[in-house]
Short mmCIF file of C-alpha atoms in Angstrom, two decimals:
data_model
loop_
_atom_site.label_atom_id
_atom_site.label_comp_id
_atom_site.label_asym_id
_atom_site.label_seq_id
_atom_site.Cartn_x
_atom_site.Cartn_y
_atom_site.Cartn_z
CA UNK A 645 18.44 -12.55 -53.99
CA UNK A 646 15.43 -11.51 -54.62
CA UNK A 647 12.70 -9.37 -52.82
CA UNK A 648 9.27 -10.52 -51.77
CA UNK A 649 7.64 -8.91 -54.29
CA UNK A 650 9.70 -10.41 -57.13
CA UNK A 651 9.18 -13.98 -55.32
CA UNK A 652 5.25 -13.27 -55.49
CA UNK A 653 5.62 -12.64 -59.28
CA UNK A 654 7.81 -16.01 -59.67
CA UNK A 655 4.73 -18.03 -57.78
CA UNK A 656 2.22 -16.58 -60.03
CA UNK A 657 4.34 -17.32 -63.14
CA UNK A 658 4.81 -20.64 -61.43
CA UNK A 659 1.03 -21.13 -60.75
CA UNK A 660 0.04 -20.21 -64.23
CA UNK A 661 2.72 -22.76 -65.75
CA UNK A 662 1.38 -25.64 -63.54
CA UNK A 663 -2.15 -24.73 -64.90
CA UNK A 664 -1.32 -25.01 -68.16
CA UNK A 665 0.71 -28.17 -67.61
CA UNK A 666 -2.66 -30.10 -66.85
CA UNK A 667 -3.96 -29.35 -70.66
CA UNK A 668 -0.54 -29.61 -72.13
CA UNK A 669 2.42 -31.43 -69.90
CA UNK A 670 5.48 -29.37 -70.34
CA UNK A 671 9.06 -29.46 -69.36
CA UNK A 672 11.65 -26.37 -69.51
CA UNK A 673 15.06 -27.19 -70.51
CA UNK A 674 17.67 -24.66 -69.91
CA UNK A 675 20.57 -24.75 -72.25
CA UNK A 676 23.56 -22.39 -71.04
CA UNK A 677 26.98 -22.72 -71.51
CA UNK A 678 30.33 -20.78 -71.02
CA UNK A 679 32.36 -18.99 -74.13
CA UNK A 680 32.60 -21.39 -76.79
CA UNK A 681 31.13 -24.40 -75.41
CA UNK A 682 28.70 -25.16 -78.29
CA UNK A 683 25.26 -24.18 -77.14
CA UNK A 684 23.61 -23.42 -80.72
CA UNK A 685 25.18 -26.47 -82.03
CA UNK A 686 23.56 -28.43 -78.91
CA UNK A 687 20.11 -27.46 -79.56
CA UNK A 688 20.43 -27.99 -83.16
CA UNK A 689 21.59 -31.49 -83.10
CA UNK A 690 19.18 -32.37 -80.46
CA UNK A 691 16.21 -31.48 -82.61
CA UNK A 692 17.62 -32.76 -85.91
CA UNK A 693 18.36 -36.22 -84.24
CA UNK A 694 15.04 -36.51 -82.80
CA UNK A 695 13.23 -35.26 -85.92
CA UNK A 696 15.16 -37.62 -87.99
CA UNK A 697 15.14 -40.36 -86.10
CA UNK A 698 19.11 -40.27 -85.15
CA UNK A 699 20.98 -43.25 -83.50
CA UNK A 700 20.03 -42.83 -79.91
CA UNK A 701 20.44 -46.44 -78.36
CA UNK A 702 20.67 -44.94 -74.75
CA UNK A 703 17.71 -42.76 -74.93
CA UNK A 704 15.16 -45.29 -73.62
CA UNK A 705 11.98 -44.43 -74.76
CA UNK A 706 13.10 -43.66 -78.36
CA UNK A 707 15.10 -47.08 -78.47
CA UNK A 708 12.13 -49.34 -77.39
CA UNK A 709 9.69 -47.64 -79.95
CA UNK A 710 7.67 -45.98 -77.52
CA UNK A 711 8.09 -42.36 -79.12
CA UNK A 712 5.74 -42.22 -81.97
CA UNK A 713 6.22 -38.64 -83.42
CA UNK A 714 8.46 -35.65 -82.75
CA UNK A 715 7.40 -32.08 -84.20
CA UNK A 716 8.21 -28.53 -83.77
CA UNK A 717 5.46 -26.54 -82.83
CA UNK A 718 4.89 -22.81 -81.91
CA UNK A 719 6.80 -21.70 -78.62
CA UNK A 720 4.53 -20.36 -75.72
CA UNK A 721 6.48 -17.40 -75.00
CA UNK A 722 5.65 -14.61 -77.75
CA UNK A 723 7.73 -12.19 -76.30
CA UNK A 724 10.80 -14.39 -76.43
CA UNK A 725 12.79 -14.63 -79.99
CA UNK A 726 12.69 -17.90 -81.72
CA UNK A 727 15.52 -20.05 -81.90
CA UNK A 728 16.02 -20.16 -85.31
CA UNK A 729 16.94 -24.32 -85.67
CA UNK A 730 15.98 -24.30 -89.56
CA UNK A 731 18.97 -21.69 -90.22
CA UNK A 732 21.44 -23.02 -87.82
CA UNK A 733 20.75 -26.79 -88.99
CA UNK A 734 21.45 -25.41 -92.58
CA UNK A 735 24.70 -24.15 -91.68
CA UNK A 736 25.92 -27.40 -90.24
CA UNK A 737 24.77 -29.78 -92.82
CA UNK A 738 24.54 -27.56 -95.84
CA UNK A 739 27.28 -25.00 -95.81
CA UNK A 740 29.39 -27.44 -93.15
CA UNK A 741 30.35 -24.00 -91.10
CA UNK A 742 29.37 -23.55 -87.43
CA UNK A 743 26.23 -21.39 -86.55
CA UNK A 744 26.78 -17.95 -84.69
CA UNK A 745 27.23 -18.51 -81.15
CA UNK A 746 24.30 -17.42 -78.70
CA UNK A 747 23.78 -13.70 -78.24
CA UNK A 748 20.47 -13.34 -76.31
CA UNK A 749 17.92 -15.38 -75.04
CA UNK A 750 15.85 -17.70 -77.27
CA UNK A 751 13.50 -20.53 -77.25
CA UNK A 752 11.80 -23.49 -79.14
CA UNK A 753 9.17 -25.93 -78.48
CA UNK A 754 9.40 -29.94 -79.12
CA UNK A 755 6.61 -31.99 -78.60
CA UNK A 756 7.22 -35.37 -78.30
CA UNK A 757 4.18 -38.16 -78.71
CA UNK A 758 5.07 -41.28 -76.64
CA UNK A 759 3.35 -44.34 -75.06
CA UNK A 760 4.14 -44.55 -71.48
CA UNK A 761 5.89 -47.79 -70.15
CA UNK A 762 3.44 -47.98 -67.29
CA UNK A 763 0.04 -49.26 -68.21
CA UNK A 764 -0.96 -47.30 -64.98
CA UNK A 765 0.03 -43.94 -66.40
CA UNK A 766 -1.31 -44.63 -70.03
CA UNK A 767 -4.59 -44.46 -68.29
CA UNK A 768 -4.13 -41.07 -67.28
CA UNK A 769 -1.35 -39.63 -69.25
CA UNK A 770 -2.01 -37.85 -72.74
CA UNK A 771 0.80 -39.56 -74.11
CA UNK A 772 2.18 -36.22 -74.76
CA UNK A 773 5.44 -33.88 -73.96
CA UNK A 774 5.99 -30.58 -74.76
CA UNK A 775 9.85 -29.45 -74.16
CA UNK A 776 10.23 -25.81 -74.08
CA UNK A 777 14.07 -25.44 -74.75
CA UNK A 778 15.42 -22.02 -73.30
CA UNK A 779 18.69 -20.92 -74.74
CA UNK A 780 20.61 -18.32 -72.95
CA UNK A 781 24.32 -17.14 -72.70
CA UNK A 782 26.20 -18.27 -69.65
CA UNK A 783 27.46 -15.14 -69.21
CA UNK A 784 24.09 -13.81 -68.48
CA UNK A 785 24.07 -16.82 -65.82
CA UNK A 786 27.30 -15.50 -64.25
CA UNK A 787 25.36 -12.18 -63.43
CA UNK A 788 22.98 -13.98 -61.13
CA UNK A 789 25.56 -13.40 -57.81
CA UNK A 790 25.45 -9.59 -58.51
CA UNK A 791 22.04 -9.54 -56.96
CA UNK A 792 23.22 -10.63 -53.71
CA UNK A 793 26.30 -8.05 -54.15
CA UNK A 794 26.25 -4.06 -53.61
CA UNK A 795 28.43 -1.95 -55.46
CA UNK A 796 31.22 -2.04 -53.14
CA UNK A 797 31.43 -5.76 -52.87
CA UNK A 798 31.05 -6.13 -56.65
CA UNK A 799 33.88 -3.43 -56.68
CA UNK A 800 36.07 -5.27 -54.20
CA UNK A 801 35.63 -8.84 -55.89
CA UNK A 802 36.28 -7.96 -59.27
CA UNK A 803 39.23 -5.82 -58.68
CA UNK A 804 40.92 -8.57 -56.40
CA UNK A 805 40.54 -10.99 -59.09
CA UNK A 806 41.94 -8.72 -61.78
CA UNK A 807 45.16 -8.33 -59.54
CA UNK A 808 45.85 -12.11 -60.01
CA UNK A 809 47.82 -14.27 -62.33
CA UNK A 810 47.74 -13.34 -66.02
CA UNK A 811 44.62 -10.98 -65.30
CA UNK A 812 47.06 -8.64 -63.51
CA UNK A 813 48.88 -7.79 -66.83
CA UNK A 814 45.18 -7.78 -68.92
CA UNK A 815 43.82 -5.01 -66.23
CA UNK A 816 46.69 -2.94 -65.91
CA UNK A 817 45.59 -0.11 -68.17
CA UNK A 818 42.20 0.06 -66.54
CA UNK A 819 43.22 -0.32 -62.90
CA UNK A 820 46.16 2.25 -63.41
CA UNK A 821 43.90 4.79 -64.60
CA UNK A 822 41.04 4.37 -61.97
CA UNK A 823 43.92 5.01 -59.51
CA UNK A 824 44.15 8.40 -60.68
CA UNK A 825 40.57 9.16 -59.87
CA UNK A 826 38.71 10.61 -57.09
CA UNK A 827 35.39 8.59 -56.70
CA UNK A 828 34.08 11.51 -54.37
CA UNK A 829 34.63 13.93 -56.60
CA UNK A 830 31.54 15.48 -58.71
CA UNK A 831 30.32 13.12 -61.43
CA UNK A 832 31.70 13.29 -64.93
CA UNK A 833 29.88 11.53 -67.77
CA UNK A 834 33.07 11.35 -69.97
CA UNK A 835 35.14 9.78 -67.20
CA UNK A 836 32.56 7.11 -66.74
CA UNK A 837 32.57 6.25 -70.15
CA UNK A 838 36.14 6.09 -70.41
CA UNK A 839 36.53 3.77 -67.42
CA UNK A 840 33.49 1.35 -68.60
CA UNK A 841 35.21 1.17 -71.91
CA UNK A 842 38.89 0.42 -70.02
CA UNK A 843 36.83 -2.14 -67.94
CA UNK A 844 35.08 -3.63 -71.20
CA UNK A 845 38.45 -3.81 -72.61
CA UNK A 846 39.77 -5.92 -69.84
CA UNK A 847 36.66 -8.33 -70.04
CA UNK A 848 37.28 -8.84 -73.82
CA UNK A 849 41.01 -9.44 -73.53
CA UNK A 850 40.38 -12.27 -70.84
CA UNK A 851 37.50 -13.95 -73.36
CA UNK A 852 40.02 -14.05 -76.43
CA UNK A 853 40.82 -17.64 -77.44
CA UNK A 854 44.59 -17.55 -76.38
CA UNK A 855 43.35 -16.78 -72.57
CA UNK A 856 39.99 -18.63 -72.56
CA UNK A 857 39.34 -17.21 -69.18
CA UNK A 858 35.59 -17.50 -68.09
CA UNK A 859 34.63 -15.48 -65.02
CA UNK A 860 33.82 -12.61 -66.49
CA UNK A 861 30.63 -10.38 -65.06
CA UNK A 862 28.79 -8.33 -65.72
CA UNK A 863 27.78 -10.35 -68.76
CA UNK A 864 26.08 -7.88 -70.72
CA UNK A 865 29.24 -5.88 -70.85
CA UNK A 866 30.73 -8.28 -73.76
CA UNK A 867 26.86 -8.67 -75.25
CA UNK A 868 25.12 -5.08 -74.73
CA UNK A 869 22.47 -5.56 -77.42
CA UNK A 870 20.04 -2.73 -77.69
CA UNK A 871 21.58 -1.55 -74.28
CA UNK A 872 24.65 -0.30 -75.93
CA UNK A 873 25.49 2.94 -74.66
CA UNK A 874 23.21 3.23 -72.02
CA UNK A 875 23.71 4.29 -68.37
CA UNK A 876 23.15 0.85 -66.89
CA UNK A 877 26.20 -0.23 -69.07
CA UNK A 878 28.03 2.77 -68.26
CA UNK A 879 29.66 1.99 -65.11
CA UNK A 880 33.10 0.34 -63.81
CA UNK A 881 34.03 -1.24 -60.49
CA UNK A 882 36.42 0.94 -58.38
CA UNK A 883 39.60 -0.21 -56.25
CA UNK A 884 39.84 0.53 -52.49
CA UNK A 885 36.40 2.08 -52.01
CA UNK A 886 35.71 4.06 -48.52
CA UNK A 887 33.10 2.27 -46.16
CA UNK A 888 31.20 5.89 -45.88
CA UNK A 889 28.16 6.75 -47.82
CA UNK A 890 29.18 8.13 -51.37
CA UNK A 891 28.36 11.97 -51.41
CA UNK A 892 25.24 13.17 -53.44
CA UNK A 893 26.31 13.94 -56.94
CA UNK A 894 29.63 12.15 -56.89
CA UNK A 895 31.16 9.95 -59.20
CA UNK A 896 31.10 7.10 -56.93
CA UNK A 897 27.12 7.71 -56.10
CA UNK A 898 26.80 7.51 -60.12
CA UNK A 899 28.62 4.18 -60.19
CA UNK A 900 26.29 3.16 -57.38
CA UNK A 901 23.26 4.12 -59.10
CA UNK A 902 23.93 2.69 -62.46
CA UNK A 903 25.22 -0.59 -60.89
CA UNK A 904 21.81 -1.04 -59.10
CA UNK A 905 20.26 0.04 -62.23
CA UNK A 906 22.04 -2.89 -64.34
CA UNK A 907 20.47 -5.50 -61.86
CA UNK A 908 17.13 -3.77 -62.10
CA UNK A 909 16.80 -3.63 -65.72
CA UNK A 910 19.06 -6.76 -66.73
CA UNK A 911 19.66 -9.18 -64.09
CA UNK A 912 16.28 -9.42 -62.20
CA UNK A 913 14.28 -9.49 -65.18
CA UNK A 914 16.11 -12.67 -66.42
CA UNK A 915 15.99 -14.15 -63.33
CA UNK A 916 12.31 -13.77 -62.81
CA UNK A 917 10.95 -14.29 -66.18
CA UNK A 918 13.54 -17.25 -67.50
CA UNK A 919 15.87 -18.36 -65.01
CA UNK A 920 13.23 -19.13 -62.03
CA UNK A 921 11.17 -21.33 -64.24
CA UNK A 922 13.08 -23.76 -65.41
CA UNK A 923 12.58 -27.60 -64.62
CA UNK A 924 15.90 -29.10 -66.18
CA UNK A 925 19.37 -27.60 -66.92
CA UNK A 926 22.35 -28.61 -69.30
CA UNK A 927 25.26 -26.23 -68.56
CA UNK A 928 27.80 -27.06 -71.37
CA UNK A 929 31.80 -26.32 -71.02
CA UNK A 930 34.91 -26.10 -73.57
CA UNK A 931 37.01 -27.94 -70.61
CA UNK A 932 39.07 -29.08 -73.28
CA UNK A 933 40.14 -25.67 -74.30
CA UNK A 934 40.84 -24.57 -70.84
CA UNK A 935 43.14 -27.82 -70.41
CA UNK A 936 44.78 -26.64 -73.32
CA UNK A 937 45.44 -23.12 -72.13
CA UNK A 938 46.65 -24.00 -69.19
CA UNK A 939 46.24 -24.28 -65.20
CA UNK A 940 45.09 -20.73 -64.74
CA UNK A 941 42.25 -21.06 -67.38
CA UNK A 942 41.21 -24.39 -65.60
CA UNK A 943 41.23 -22.42 -62.09
CA UNK A 944 39.18 -19.61 -63.56
CA UNK A 945 36.78 -22.54 -65.16
CA UNK A 946 36.13 -23.82 -61.61
CA UNK A 947 35.75 -20.41 -60.31
CA UNK A 948 32.99 -19.72 -63.03
CA UNK A 949 31.42 -23.55 -62.08
CA UNK A 950 31.16 -22.89 -58.69
CA UNK A 951 29.46 -19.39 -59.42
CA UNK A 952 26.87 -21.04 -61.91
CA UNK A 953 26.02 -23.97 -59.75
CA UNK A 954 25.32 -21.46 -56.68
CA UNK A 955 22.99 -20.25 -58.84
CA UNK A 956 20.48 -23.18 -59.21
CA UNK A 957 17.74 -23.94 -56.94
CA UNK A 958 18.65 -27.39 -56.99
CA UNK A 959 16.94 -30.17 -55.42
CA UNK A 960 13.74 -32.45 -55.72
CA UNK A 961 10.26 -30.91 -55.95
CA UNK A 962 7.48 -31.54 -53.93
CA UNK A 963 3.60 -31.29 -54.88
CA UNK A 964 3.09 -28.32 -52.70
CA UNK A 965 6.66 -26.40 -53.59
CA UNK A 966 6.60 -27.11 -57.12
CA UNK A 967 3.34 -25.02 -57.33
CA UNK A 968 4.76 -21.84 -56.26
CA UNK A 969 8.48 -22.31 -56.58
CA UNK A 970 10.43 -24.54 -58.59
CA UNK A 971 13.75 -26.34 -58.31
CA UNK A 972 15.94 -27.39 -61.03
CA UNK A 973 16.10 -31.14 -59.93
CA UNK A 974 18.65 -32.31 -62.72
CA UNK A 975 21.85 -30.55 -63.60
CA UNK A 976 23.73 -31.95 -66.66
CA UNK A 977 27.36 -30.47 -66.90
CA UNK A 978 28.78 -31.42 -70.25
CA UNK A 979 32.20 -31.29 -71.35
CA UNK A 980 31.74 -30.83 -75.15
CA UNK A 981 34.04 -31.39 -78.07
CA UNK A 982 34.67 -34.90 -77.19
CA UNK A 983 35.32 -35.67 -80.90
CA UNK A 984 38.98 -33.90 -80.47
CA UNK A 985 39.94 -36.48 -78.55
CA UNK A 986 40.57 -40.25 -79.26
CA UNK A 987 37.92 -42.08 -77.29
CA UNK A 988 40.80 -43.42 -74.94
CA UNK A 989 40.89 -39.97 -73.51
CA UNK A 990 36.81 -39.21 -73.13
CA UNK A 991 36.89 -40.76 -69.63
CA UNK A 992 39.72 -38.91 -68.51
CA UNK A 993 37.94 -35.75 -70.06
CA UNK A 994 34.78 -36.49 -67.99
CA UNK A 995 37.26 -37.06 -64.91
CA UNK A 996 38.47 -33.94 -65.01
CA UNK A 997 35.45 -32.13 -65.45
CA UNK A 998 33.87 -34.14 -62.94
CA UNK A 999 36.74 -33.08 -60.64
CA UNK A 1000 35.80 -29.48 -61.49
CA UNK A 1001 32.30 -30.10 -60.52
CA UNK A 1002 33.32 -31.84 -57.02
CA UNK A 1003 35.43 -29.08 -55.99
CA UNK A 1004 32.52 -26.71 -57.11
CA UNK A 1005 29.75 -28.31 -55.25
CA UNK A 1006 31.81 -28.73 -52.23
CA UNK A 1007 32.69 -25.05 -52.03
CA UNK A 1008 28.88 -23.74 -52.04
CA UNK A 1009 28.02 -26.80 -49.61
CA UNK A 1010 25.94 -28.89 -52.16
CA UNK A 1011 25.99 -32.58 -52.03
CA UNK A 1012 26.06 -33.10 -55.81
CA UNK A 1013 22.53 -34.85 -55.81
CA UNK A 1014 20.98 -34.49 -59.13
CA UNK A 1015 24.07 -33.41 -60.78
CA UNK A 1016 25.84 -35.49 -63.79
CA UNK A 1017 29.05 -35.03 -65.54
CA UNK A 1018 29.71 -36.37 -69.04
CA UNK A 1019 32.22 -35.93 -72.39
CA UNK A 1020 29.91 -35.25 -75.36
CA UNK A 1021 30.31 -34.35 -78.72
CA UNK A 1022 27.04 -32.47 -80.07
CA UNK A 1023 28.09 -32.97 -83.69
CA UNK A 1024 30.84 -35.41 -84.07
CA UNK A 1025 33.04 -33.57 -86.54
CA UNK A 1026 35.89 -36.45 -86.68
CA UNK A 1027 36.47 -40.47 -87.07
CA UNK A 1028 39.20 -42.52 -85.18
CA UNK A 1029 42.19 -44.35 -86.90
CA UNK A 1030 45.44 -45.23 -85.91
CA UNK A 1031 48.78 -44.98 -87.95
CA UNK A 1032 52.01 -45.94 -87.67
CA UNK A 1033 55.06 -43.59 -86.29
CA UNK A 1034 58.87 -44.99 -85.70
CA UNK A 1035 57.31 -48.73 -85.19
CA UNK A 1036 54.36 -47.34 -82.93
CA UNK A 1037 50.88 -47.27 -83.56
CA UNK A 1038 49.00 -43.80 -82.69
CA UNK A 1039 45.34 -43.02 -82.06
CA UNK A 1040 44.39 -40.29 -84.28
CA UNK A 1041 41.30 -38.34 -85.23
CA UNK A 1042 40.39 -37.50 -88.70
CA UNK A 1043 38.79 -34.40 -90.04
CA UNK A 1044 39.15 -31.36 -91.96
CA UNK A 1045 40.43 -28.71 -89.74
CA UNK A 1046 39.20 -24.71 -90.38
CA UNK A 1047 41.04 -22.47 -92.60
CA UNK A 1048 43.88 -21.05 -90.57
CA UNK A 1049 44.41 -23.93 -87.87
CA UNK A 1050 47.68 -24.60 -87.32
CA UNK A 1051 49.63 -27.72 -85.96
CA UNK A 1052 53.29 -27.04 -85.50
CA UNK A 1053 54.61 -25.41 -88.67
CA UNK A 1054 51.48 -26.77 -90.69
CA UNK A 1055 48.70 -24.50 -91.51
CA UNK A 1056 45.16 -25.95 -92.94
CA UNK A 1057 43.18 -24.45 -95.64
CA UNK A 1058 39.74 -25.62 -94.86
CA UNK A 1059 39.37 -28.23 -97.17
CA UNK A 1060 42.01 -30.84 -96.53
CA UNK A 1061 41.40 -34.02 -94.46
CA UNK A 1062 44.34 -34.80 -91.97
CA UNK A 1063 44.76 -36.97 -89.10
CA UNK A 1064 45.91 -35.53 -86.08
CA UNK A 1065 47.52 -37.36 -82.64
CA UNK A 1066 45.90 -35.13 -80.35
CA UNK A 1067 47.70 -36.37 -77.09
CA UNK A 1068 46.66 -37.40 -74.02
CA UNK A 1069 45.03 -36.61 -70.87
CA UNK A 1070 46.27 -37.85 -67.58
CA UNK A 1071 44.53 -41.18 -66.39
CA UNK A 1072 44.65 -39.33 -62.60
CA UNK A 1073 42.52 -36.00 -62.67
CA UNK A 1074 44.42 -35.34 -59.63
CA UNK A 1075 47.70 -35.06 -61.88
CA UNK A 1076 46.53 -32.32 -63.30
CA UNK A 1077 45.31 -30.28 -59.78
CA UNK A 1078 48.07 -31.32 -57.73
CA UNK A 1079 50.12 -28.73 -56.30
CA UNK A 1080 48.40 -26.04 -57.95
CA UNK A 1081 48.72 -22.69 -55.95
CA UNK A 1082 45.82 -19.91 -56.10
CA UNK A 1083 47.56 -18.44 -59.72
CA UNK A 1084 47.44 -21.50 -61.17
CA UNK A 1085 51.10 -22.51 -61.04
CA UNK A 1086 52.52 -25.96 -60.55
CA UNK A 1087 49.92 -27.88 -62.34
CA UNK A 1088 50.95 -31.15 -64.84
CA UNK A 1089 50.39 -29.92 -68.31
CA UNK A 1090 49.43 -32.29 -70.85
CA UNK A 1091 50.98 -31.66 -74.23
CA UNK A 1092 47.88 -31.67 -76.62
CA UNK A 1093 47.09 -30.96 -80.45
CA UNK A 1094 43.69 -29.44 -80.09
CA UNK A 1095 42.26 -27.48 -83.54
CA UNK A 1096 38.91 -26.49 -84.38
CA UNK A 1097 37.33 -28.91 -87.17
CA UNK A 1098 34.59 -28.09 -89.99
CA UNK A 1099 31.63 -29.95 -89.18
CA UNK A 1100 31.14 -33.37 -91.04
CA UNK A 1101 29.69 -34.06 -94.43
CA UNK A 1102 26.25 -35.51 -93.69
CA UNK A 1103 25.26 -38.16 -95.94
CA UNK A 1104 21.44 -38.55 -97.68
CA UNK A 1105 19.53 -41.53 -98.39
CA UNK A 1106 18.71 -42.60 -101.63
CA UNK A 1107 15.32 -40.42 -101.26
CA UNK A 1108 17.29 -37.33 -101.08
CA UNK A 1109 16.53 -37.39 -97.08
CA UNK A 1110 19.42 -36.06 -94.96
CA UNK A 1111 20.49 -38.55 -92.07
CA UNK A 1112 20.75 -37.11 -88.65
CA UNK A 1113 24.28 -35.68 -87.51
CA UNK A 1114 26.44 -37.62 -85.73
CA UNK A 1115 26.99 -36.99 -82.12
CA UNK A 1116 29.11 -38.82 -79.07
CA UNK A 1117 26.41 -39.43 -76.22
CA UNK A 1118 23.61 -37.04 -76.94
CA UNK A 1119 21.41 -39.81 -76.51
CA UNK A 1120 23.10 -40.36 -72.79
CA UNK A 1121 22.46 -36.76 -72.12
CA UNK A 1122 18.56 -36.77 -73.18
CA UNK A 1123 18.14 -39.93 -71.27
CA UNK A 1124 19.45 -38.11 -68.04
CA UNK A 1125 17.38 -34.91 -69.07
CA UNK A 1126 14.20 -36.18 -70.30
CA UNK A 1127 14.14 -40.12 -69.38
CA UNK A 1128 12.09 -40.14 -66.35
CA UNK A 1129 9.34 -37.72 -68.25
CA UNK A 1130 8.92 -40.31 -70.76
CA UNK A 1131 8.77 -43.24 -68.67
#
């Protein structure tokens, strides 16, 4: 995926990082997620709980009292925007609204002062670990496989996928227009812009809430930022491209050149400057949303997870290899929004997500070593209760649905609390996958009532100190990602 020159730059960056670690030990934690997974909420809750002494019983170093202090510090990379923790936590705690989603890369350094559990380590360790949290959109991660594809391969794979299942209808307008185009005719800027706009509209329709599809490269087409309107984002895949060399000055030659520019200007810098420097990684997925949308969304989530996991240089680091080429030795795949279900279904959500990950690791030839799966809620927006209905007791979740959310014919105003029976996931995850064809037909569909809830009201102590935001299994996630570094 990278050239010898790229690898040389990566090796130099890693050597510089390792030298800095001798003075100030640190670990780079990548946080990413597919659409609507809650990356910003996860990071904000993680920091808030560590700063405010949250209830984290399974985070051993905190529970045992070995962590003496946690503080925010200036991030080490001056050219990377800071993760605006203060703004995000204010939105969650004070305004009770969910913060804006991740649109670009950002970073924050959290330094933990601790005492090692080992007497030997206490002699040589400074008792300080800096955690550099690197937040980036999952769409950027899904771009990394493009480094191994030329324009013809990219076009063939994208068009083939666009012709399957629900995508066939969503891509109809774009594909019908491309069918009328002579790719070897002289390049036309107006036509290139039109094709790019139609292709982007197709990607946007796939991402919409009512479909919740996940495999949507190139990622910057949906979040262009300062590249909006640039030639690097003004191209589109084309069907049935010939094997011959593109004629000079043709539309095909223009598309090929701009596709390569996209990789050079967008994908390679992200890989070299950020992704290749990560030590640990958490991938947040809204598996519940995909399950609620049906088998095709689940199939697409599995496809995206396969692409995501294939990007990681997973494996253990030896002393020598760690100096020049890092490997991400722990990857956590977390199914978020577990608070939308009663706890009786949490293990089922986790089992379905594990099934997705197992299939993905099998397809790409990974053993799964160093990969963990769990169901979490970064911020718990509900509490559990039971209600009686027709003589039966139903397990429900109680919270404040966001304005405009509906269950059946009832529409919520964003202020009233209510109890909702979310439904049950199958106890056997195979029931969900058994008999599914490539288009996602034939799967078991659970009847779920999944609505979006407002953030909870966080209480204050008598001294006016805001308590830490509630969560589900954030401590377990921290123990997996950081526990060994604080041992």
